[in-house]
Amino acid sequence: MKAMLASVIQGPRDVALKEVPMPEPAEGEILLRMESAAVCGSDLGVYAHGAVARPGRELVPGCSGHEFLGRVIASRSTEFQEGQRVLAMPPLGNGWAEYLTIPDRCSIPAPEDLEAEIALQAQQLGTILHALRPVGSLIDKSVAIVGLGPAGRHFLGQVLGMGARTVVGFERRAARRTAAEHLGLDAVVDAEDLAAVQDATAHMAPGPDLVIDAAGGQEAIDLTYQLARPQGAILRFGLPHGATTLDHNIVLRKEVVAYHAVGAQAEPRLACFRLAMRMIERGQVDVAPLISHSLPLGRLPEALELADNRHGNAIKVMIKPL
């Protein structure tokens, strides 16, 4: 049986590359060879805890990579042929591997004229488009974005395009604040500086019309609800890394409307991912500035350390084939 290299999570912050059996496609599946993968903020919880948080999920080789673009090298699908380029949304999140089998329903075509790392950005952009579906018009509205990593920066571009009047960003990583200073935000604020937070939102009194949690985690959740105005709205997007608490007194007294977004992969025909790919292909969204590092799969542990280092300068860490 042929073998391939894939990530194996051995414990908290302990990820190794090991040889595992190369998968074979079942009926309705395709076998992809990696052209590009990436580290998402949601991967860092699995990395930190050495475990998958969602019930019913298990650690498998390749966890927890879910951003993957590859070339079809074997097909048992009527949708894709050998040689095609494909953006994949692996249901098992096992894309940190040289090869990946995936159902054709979890894949969309990727254009040949885009660099692999650029085309792969359609995965995260697609999740942002899905998250914004229920929000409605933002014309003349004020928006706060908690977290200015890749997701937060995607949200920024979209809410500006949706007509937001004022947009303020909150980020605890100094390098990400610096990188976001020229992106059209009205203010970029250290999320841990409470006085600065209050100053930045004073002109929005009694608070932003919409607060987007693009970071996840207890601090981001707390700040999101703190910033929300009475009868305002929040959009929960960032996945927390472990158990969190919620101040229900604030939630009830402010009567906030909360939107939650995790199901882009369940959309019929993966509509938002297809739209994201078209937007990138047309040049409507410039995703190149998001990419800060690009390392081969064999240096995945280093890539995860870079992405997890809050004192570093990583924005989007990409994974290349060996």
GROMACS .gro file of C-alpha atoms in nm:
model
  322
    1MET     CA    1   0.000   0.000   0.000
    2LYS     CA    2   0.129   0.345  -0.092
    3ALA     CA    3   0.208   0.587   0.190
    4MET     CA    4   0.195   0.964   0.227
    5LEU     CA    5   0.294   1.223   0.485
    6ALA     CA    6   0.018   1.371   0.701
    7SER     CA    7  -0.004   1.560   1.028
    8VAL     CA    8  -0.064   1.357   1.344
    9ILE     CA    9  -0.168   1.541   1.660
   10GLN     CA   10   0.005   1.371   1.951
   11GLY     CA   11  -0.098   1.607   2.229
   12PRO     CA   12  -0.130   1.975   2.320
   13ARG     CA   13   0.096   2.176   2.085
   14ASP     CA   14   0.254   1.851   1.969
   15VAL     CA   15   0.206   1.789   1.598
   16ALA     CA   16   0.424   1.555   1.395
   17LEU     CA   17   0.443   1.455   1.028
   18LYS     CA   18   0.421   1.080   0.982
   19GLU     CA   19   0.378   0.829   0.704
   20VAL     CA   20   0.021   0.699   0.683
   21PRO     CA   21  -0.159   0.491   0.420
   22MET     CA   22  -0.248   0.689   0.111
   23PRO     CA   23  -0.630   0.702   0.075
   24GLU     CA   24  -0.823   0.565  -0.218
   25PRO     CA   25  -1.141   0.730  -0.347
   26ALA     CA   26  -1.473   0.557  -0.292
   27GLU     CA   27  -1.770   0.594  -0.525
   28GLY     CA   28  -1.855   0.962  -0.562
   29GLU     CA   29  -1.514   1.073  -0.434
   30ILE     CA   30  -1.200   1.222  -0.584
   31LEU     CA   31  -0.835   1.188  -0.483
   32LEU     CA   32  -0.647   1.517  -0.470
   33ARG     CA   33  -0.275   1.595  -0.456
   34MET     CA   34  -0.207   1.906  -0.247
   35GLU     CA   35  -0.121   2.228  -0.425
   36SER     CA   36  -0.188   2.453  -0.126
   37ALA     CA   37  -0.325   2.437   0.228
   38ALA     CA   38  -0.341   2.685   0.515
   39VAL     CA   39  -0.368   2.736   0.889
   40CYS     CA   40  -0.699   2.884   1.004
   41GLY     CA   41  -0.757   3.047   1.341
   42SER     CA   42  -1.004   2.771   1.424
   43ASP     CA   43  -0.722   2.516   1.383
   44LEU     CA   44  -0.535   2.668   1.674
   45GLY     CA   45  -0.780   2.532   1.931
   46VAL     CA   46  -0.714   2.177   1.812
   47TYR     CA   47  -0.342   2.253   1.814
   48ALA     CA   48  -0.347   2.403   2.165
   49HIS     CA   49  -0.558   2.131   2.324
   50GLY     CA   50  -0.451   1.834   2.117
   51ALA     CA   51  -0.814   1.741   2.068
   52VAL     CA   52  -1.115   1.814   1.848
   53ALA     CA   53  -1.377   2.014   2.038
   54ARG     CA   54  -1.686   1.909   1.844
   55PRO     CA   55  -1.877   1.604   1.973
   56GLY     CA   56  -1.864   1.304   1.745
   57ARG     CA   57  -1.540   1.409   1.579
   58GLU     CA   58  -1.212   1.226   1.617
   59LEU     CA   59  -0.851   1.302   1.544
   60VAL     CA   60  -0.743   1.152   1.213
   61PRO     CA   61  -0.423   1.195   1.013
   62GLY     CA   62  -0.431   1.535   0.848
   63CYS     CA   63  -0.625   1.705   1.130
   64SER     CA   64  -0.723   1.977   1.148
   65GLY     CA   65  -0.658   2.123   0.806
   66HIS     CA   66  -0.980   2.228   0.633
   67GLU     CA   67  -0.842   2.476   0.379
   68PHE     CA   68  -0.711   2.270   0.087
   69LEU     CA   69  -0.666   2.317  -0.285
   70GLY     CA   70  -0.547   2.029  -0.498
   71ARG     CA   71  -0.528   1.854  -0.832
   72VAL     CA   72  -0.747   1.550  -0.911
   73ILE     CA   73  -0.527   1.248  -0.969
   74ALA     CA   74  -0.802   0.984  -0.950
   75SER     CA   75  -1.178   1.024  -0.983
   76ARG     CA   76  -1.480   0.809  -0.909
   77SER     CA   77  -1.707   1.108  -0.965
   78THR     CA   78  -1.907   1.229  -1.262
   79GLU     CA   79  -1.845   1.589  -1.155
   80PHE     CA   80  -1.465   1.600  -1.172
   81GLN     CA   81  -1.208   1.454  -1.405
   82GLU     CA   82  -0.841   1.369  -1.356
   83GLY     CA   83  -0.624   1.675  -1.395
   84GLN     CA   84  -0.883   1.925  -1.271
   85ARG     CA   85  -0.799   2.177  -1.004
   86VAL     CA   86  -1.034   2.174  -0.705
   87LEU     CA   87  -1.104   2.375  -0.390
   88ALA     CA   88  -1.195   2.124  -0.120
   89MET     CA   89  -1.388   2.157   0.207
   90PRO     CA   90  -1.288   1.832   0.387
   91PRO     CA   91  -1.569   1.712   0.618
   92LEU     CA   92  -1.311   1.551   0.848
   93GLY     CA   93  -1.079   1.852   0.845
   94ASN     CA   94  -0.792   1.626   0.741
   95GLY     CA   95  -0.627   1.841   0.477
   96TRP     CA   96  -0.276   1.870   0.622
   97ALA     CA   97  -0.158   1.585   0.405
   98GLU     CA   98   0.005   1.521   0.071
   99TYR     CA   99  -0.314   1.361  -0.061
  100LEU     CA  100  -0.682   1.388   0.028
  101THR     CA  101  -0.994   1.197  -0.070
  102ILE     CA  102  -1.312   1.397  -0.058
  103PRO     CA  103  -1.675   1.362  -0.173
  104ASP     CA  104  -1.738   1.558  -0.490
  105ARG     CA  105  -2.023   1.745  -0.317
  106CYS     CA  106  -1.761   1.903  -0.087
  107SER     CA  107  -1.560   2.047  -0.377
  108ILE     CA  108  -1.581   2.320  -0.637
  109PRO     CA  109  -1.369   2.383  -0.947
  110ALA     CA  110  -1.073   2.619  -0.908
  111PRO     CA  111  -0.950   2.829  -1.202
  112GLU     CA  112  -0.614   2.751  -1.359
  113ASP     CA  113  -0.512   3.115  -1.399
  114LEU     CA  114  -0.489   3.186  -1.025
  115GLU     CA  115  -0.190   3.098  -0.811
  116ALA     CA  116  -0.277   2.812  -0.577
  117GLU     CA  117  -0.230   3.021  -0.261
  118ILE     CA  118  -0.454   3.295  -0.402
  119ALA     CA  119  -0.731   3.059  -0.513
  120LEU     CA  120  -0.730   2.890  -0.173
  121GLN     CA  121  -0.838   3.216  -0.007
  122ALA     CA  122  -1.184   3.154  -0.151
  123GLN     CA  123  -1.238   2.902   0.129
  124GLN     CA  124  -1.226   3.156   0.410
  125LEU     CA  125  -1.385   3.434   0.207
  126GLY     CA  126  -1.674   3.198   0.132
  127THR     CA  127  -1.737   3.147   0.503
  128ILE     CA  128  -1.744   3.526   0.555
  129LEU     CA  129  -1.997   3.573   0.273
  130HIS     CA  130  -2.213   3.302   0.428
  131ALA     CA  131  -2.191   3.465   0.771
  132LEU     CA  132  -2.307   3.801   0.636
  133ARG     CA  133  -2.613   3.658   0.457
  134PRO     CA  134  -2.866   3.730   0.738
  135VAL     CA  135  -2.725   4.068   0.843
  136GLY     CA  136  -2.907   4.282   0.586
  137SER     CA  137  -2.820   4.635   0.480
  138LEU     CA  138  -2.529   4.812   0.646
  139ILE     CA  139  -2.579   5.141   0.464
  140ASP     CA  140  -2.506   5.427   0.708
  141LYS     CA  141  -2.447   5.178   0.994
  142SER     CA  142  -2.159   5.164   1.239
  143VAL     CA  143  -1.964   4.838   1.271
  144ALA     CA  144  -1.706   4.708   1.517
  145ILE     CA  145  -1.486   4.410   1.425
  146VAL     CA  146  -1.323   4.216   1.709
  147GLY     CA  147  -1.015   4.045   1.565
  148LEU     CA  148  -0.815   4.167   1.265
  149GLY     CA  149  -0.667   3.840   1.148
  150PRO     CA  150  -0.755   3.705   0.802
  151ALA     CA  151  -1.125   3.663   0.887
  152GLY     CA  152  -1.152   4.010   1.039
  153ARG     CA  153  -0.985   4.163   0.735
  154HIS     CA  154  -1.224   3.981   0.502
  155PHE     CA  155  -1.515   4.112   0.709
  156LEU     CA  156  -1.373   4.463   0.686
  157GLY     CA  157  -1.363   4.457   0.307
  158GLN     CA  158  -1.717   4.325   0.285
  159VAL     CA  159  -1.883   4.561   0.537
  160LEU     CA  160  -1.718   4.860   0.368
  161GLY     CA  161  -1.862   4.738   0.040
  162MET     CA  162  -2.203   4.697   0.206
  163GLY     CA  163  -2.212   5.067   0.292
  164ALA     CA  164  -2.100   5.083   0.655
  165ARG     CA  165  -2.052   5.444   0.762
  166THR     CA  166  -1.798   5.381   1.038
  167VAL     CA  167  -1.585   5.073   1.103
  168VAL     CA  168  -1.359   5.029   1.406
  169GLY     CA  169  -1.130   4.729   1.453
  170PHE     CA  170  -1.010   4.573   1.778
  171GLU     CA  171  -0.705   4.346   1.786
  172ARG     CA  172  -0.471   4.236   2.066
  173ARG     CA  173  -0.175   4.149   1.838
  174ALA     CA  174   0.039   4.457   1.774
  175ALA     CA  175   0.162   4.338   1.432
  176ARG     CA  176  -0.192   4.284   1.310
  177ARG     CA  177  -0.296   4.629   1.430
  178THR     CA  178  -0.008   4.782   1.238
  179ALA     CA  179  -0.093   4.580   0.926
  180ALA     CA  180  -0.456   4.699   0.941
  181GLU     CA  181  -0.388   5.071   0.977
  182HIS     CA  182  -0.423   5.148   0.606
  183LEU     CA  183  -0.720   4.926   0.522
  184GLY     CA  184  -0.999   5.183   0.561
  185LEU     CA  185  -1.077   5.147   0.931
  186ASP     CA  186  -1.177   5.461   1.119
  187ALA     CA  187  -0.976   5.339   1.417
  188VAL     CA  188  -0.755   5.043   1.505
  189VAL     CA  189  -0.758   4.969   1.877
  190ASP     CA  190  -0.573   4.741   2.116
  191ALA     CA  191  -0.851   4.510   2.235
  192GLU     CA  192  -0.686   4.482   2.576
  193ASP     CA  193  -0.668   4.860   2.636
  194LEU     CA  194  -1.006   4.932   2.793
  195ALA     CA  195  -0.957   5.309   2.791
  196ALA     CA  196  -0.872   5.304   2.421
  197VAL     CA  197  -1.174   5.082   2.353
  198GLN     CA  198  -1.402   5.334   2.523
  199ASP     CA  199  -1.246   5.628   2.338
  200ALA     CA  200  -1.278   5.456   1.999
  201THR     CA  201  -1.649   5.389   2.043
  202ALA     CA  202  -1.750   5.713   2.218
  203HIS     CA  203  -1.871   5.866   1.889
  204MET     CA  204  -2.083   5.555   1.828
  205ALA     CA  205  -2.287   5.601   2.148
  206PRO     CA  206  -2.481   5.410   2.261
  207GLY     CA  207  -2.271   5.159   2.063
  208PRO     CA  208  -2.207   5.011   1.717
  209ASP     CA  209  -2.506   4.894   1.516
  210LEU     CA  210  -2.325   4.564   1.447
  211VAL     CA  211  -2.037   4.397   1.632
  212ILE     CA  212  -1.858   4.109   1.459
  213ASP     CA  213  -1.663   3.856   1.665
  214ALA     CA  214  -1.399   3.743   1.416
  215ALA     CA  215  -1.162   3.610   1.682
  216GLY     CA  216  -1.344   3.366   1.911
  217GLY     CA  217  -1.240   3.294   2.267
  218GLN     CA  218  -1.360   3.428   2.599
  219GLU     CA  219  -1.203   3.774   2.569
  220ALA     CA  220  -1.351   3.830   2.224
  221ILE     CA  221  -1.696   3.714   2.333
  222ASP     CA  222  -1.691   3.943   2.636
  223LEU     CA  223  -1.580   4.242   2.430
  224THR     CA  224  -1.839   4.173   2.161
  225TYR     CA  225  -2.128   4.191   2.407
  226GLN     CA  226  -1.969   4.485   2.592
  227LEU     CA  227  -1.954   4.687   2.269
  228ALA     CA  228  -2.303   4.601   2.147
  229ARG     CA  229  -2.562   4.876   2.181
  230PRO     CA  230  -2.913   4.814   2.322
  231GLN     CA  231  -3.127   4.648   2.051
  232GLY     CA  232  -2.812   4.621   1.843
  233ALA     CA  233  -2.680   4.316   1.660
  234ILE     CA  234  -2.379   4.090   1.692
  235LEU     CA  235  -2.237   3.833   1.454
  236ARG     CA  236  -2.057   3.542   1.617
  237PHE     CA  237  -1.805   3.393   1.373
  238GLY     CA  238  -1.482   3.309   1.557
  239LEU     CA  239  -1.471   2.965   1.714
  240PRO     CA  240  -1.371   2.959   2.083
  241HIS     CA  241  -1.082   2.736   2.183
  242GLY     CA  242  -1.257   2.546   2.462
  243ALA     CA  243  -1.542   2.618   2.701
  244THR     CA  244  -1.661   2.978   2.745
  245THR     CA  245  -1.908   3.167   2.962
  246LEU     CA  246  -2.168   3.429   2.874
  247ASP     CA  247  -2.304   3.716   3.084
  248HIS     CA  248  -2.676   3.656   3.027
  249ASN     CA  249  -2.761   3.971   3.224
  250ILE     CA  250  -2.596   4.183   2.955
  251VAL     CA  251  -2.753   3.980   2.675
  252LEU     CA  252  -3.104   4.011   2.816
  253ARG     CA  253  -3.084   4.374   2.924
  254LYS     CA  254  -2.938   4.489   2.593
  255GLU     CA  255  -3.186   4.277   2.394
  256VAL     CA  256  -2.921   4.211   2.132
  257VAL     CA  257  -2.993   4.020   1.813
  258ALA     CA  258  -2.730   3.750   1.763
  259TYR     CA  259  -2.635   3.584   1.435
  260HIS     CA  260  -2.422   3.269   1.437
  261ALA     CA  261  -2.231   3.133   1.140
  262VAL     CA  262  -2.067   2.794   1.101
  263GLY     CA  263  -2.254   2.619   0.819
  264ALA     CA  264  -2.117   2.750   0.490
  265GLN     CA  265  -2.014   2.396   0.391
  266ALA     CA  266  -2.379   2.287   0.412
  267GLU     CA  267  -2.506   2.537   0.156
  268PRO     CA  268  -2.649   2.387  -0.162
  269ARG     CA  269  -2.379   2.374  -0.430
  270LEU     CA  270  -2.143   2.553  -0.188
  271ALA     CA  271  -2.283   2.877  -0.324
  272CYS     CA  272  -2.080   3.122  -0.114
  273PHE     CA  273  -1.752   2.947  -0.196
  274ARG     CA  274  -1.831   2.966  -0.566
  275LEU     CA  275  -1.910   3.336  -0.531
  276ALA     CA  276  -1.589   3.394  -0.336
  277MET     CA  277  -1.384   3.227  -0.609
  278ARG     CA  278  -1.549   3.444  -0.875
  279MET     CA  279  -1.482   3.759  -0.671
  280ILE     CA  280  -1.114   3.673  -0.640
  281GLU     CA  281  -1.087   3.577  -1.007
  282ARG     CA  282  -1.247   3.907  -1.114
  283GLY     CA  283  -1.016   4.109  -0.892
  284GLN     CA  284  -1.299   4.233  -0.669
  285VAL     CA  285  -1.105   4.121  -0.362
  286ASP     CA  286  -0.728   4.147  -0.319
  287VAL     CA  287  -0.633   3.852  -0.100
  288ALA     CA  288  -0.257   3.858  -0.161
  289PRO     CA  289  -0.182   4.095   0.134
  290LEU     CA  290  -0.329   3.840   0.374
  291ILE     CA  291  -0.051   3.589   0.305
  292SER     CA  292   0.236   3.651   0.546
  293HIS     CA  293   0.418   3.315   0.551
  294SER     CA  294   0.444   3.011   0.326
  295LEU     CA  295   0.607   2.691   0.454
  296PRO     CA  296   0.627   2.336   0.316
  297LEU     CA  297   0.416   2.063   0.472
  298GLY     CA  298   0.726   1.916   0.637
  299ARG     CA  299   0.751   2.234   0.848
  300LEU     CA  300   0.389   2.224   0.964
  301PRO     CA  301   0.481   2.233   1.337
  302GLU     CA  302   0.672   2.556   1.271
  303ALA     CA  303   0.379   2.694   1.074
  304LEU     CA  304   0.146   2.630   1.365
  305GLU     CA  305   0.385   2.797   1.608
  306LEU     CA  306   0.397   3.102   1.381
  307ALA     CA  307   0.019   3.124   1.357
  308ASP     CA  308  -0.026   3.077   1.732
  309ASN     CA  309   0.236   3.332   1.842
  310ARG     CA  310   0.045   3.640   1.952
  311HIS     CA  311   0.369   3.840   1.964
  312GLY     CA  312   0.466   3.750   1.608
  313ASN     CA  313   0.371   3.902   1.274
  314ALA     CA  314   0.174   3.618   1.115
  315ILE     CA  315  -0.149   3.694   0.937
  316LYS     CA  316  -0.222   3.400   0.706
  317VAL     CA  317   0.020   3.107   0.719
  318MET     CA  318   0.015   2.892   0.407
  319ILE     CA  319   0.129   2.532   0.361
  320LYS     CA  320   0.303   2.424   0.039
  321PRO     CA  321   0.357   2.070  -0.091
  322LEU     CA  322   0.684   1.900   0.000
   0.00000   0.00000   0.00000
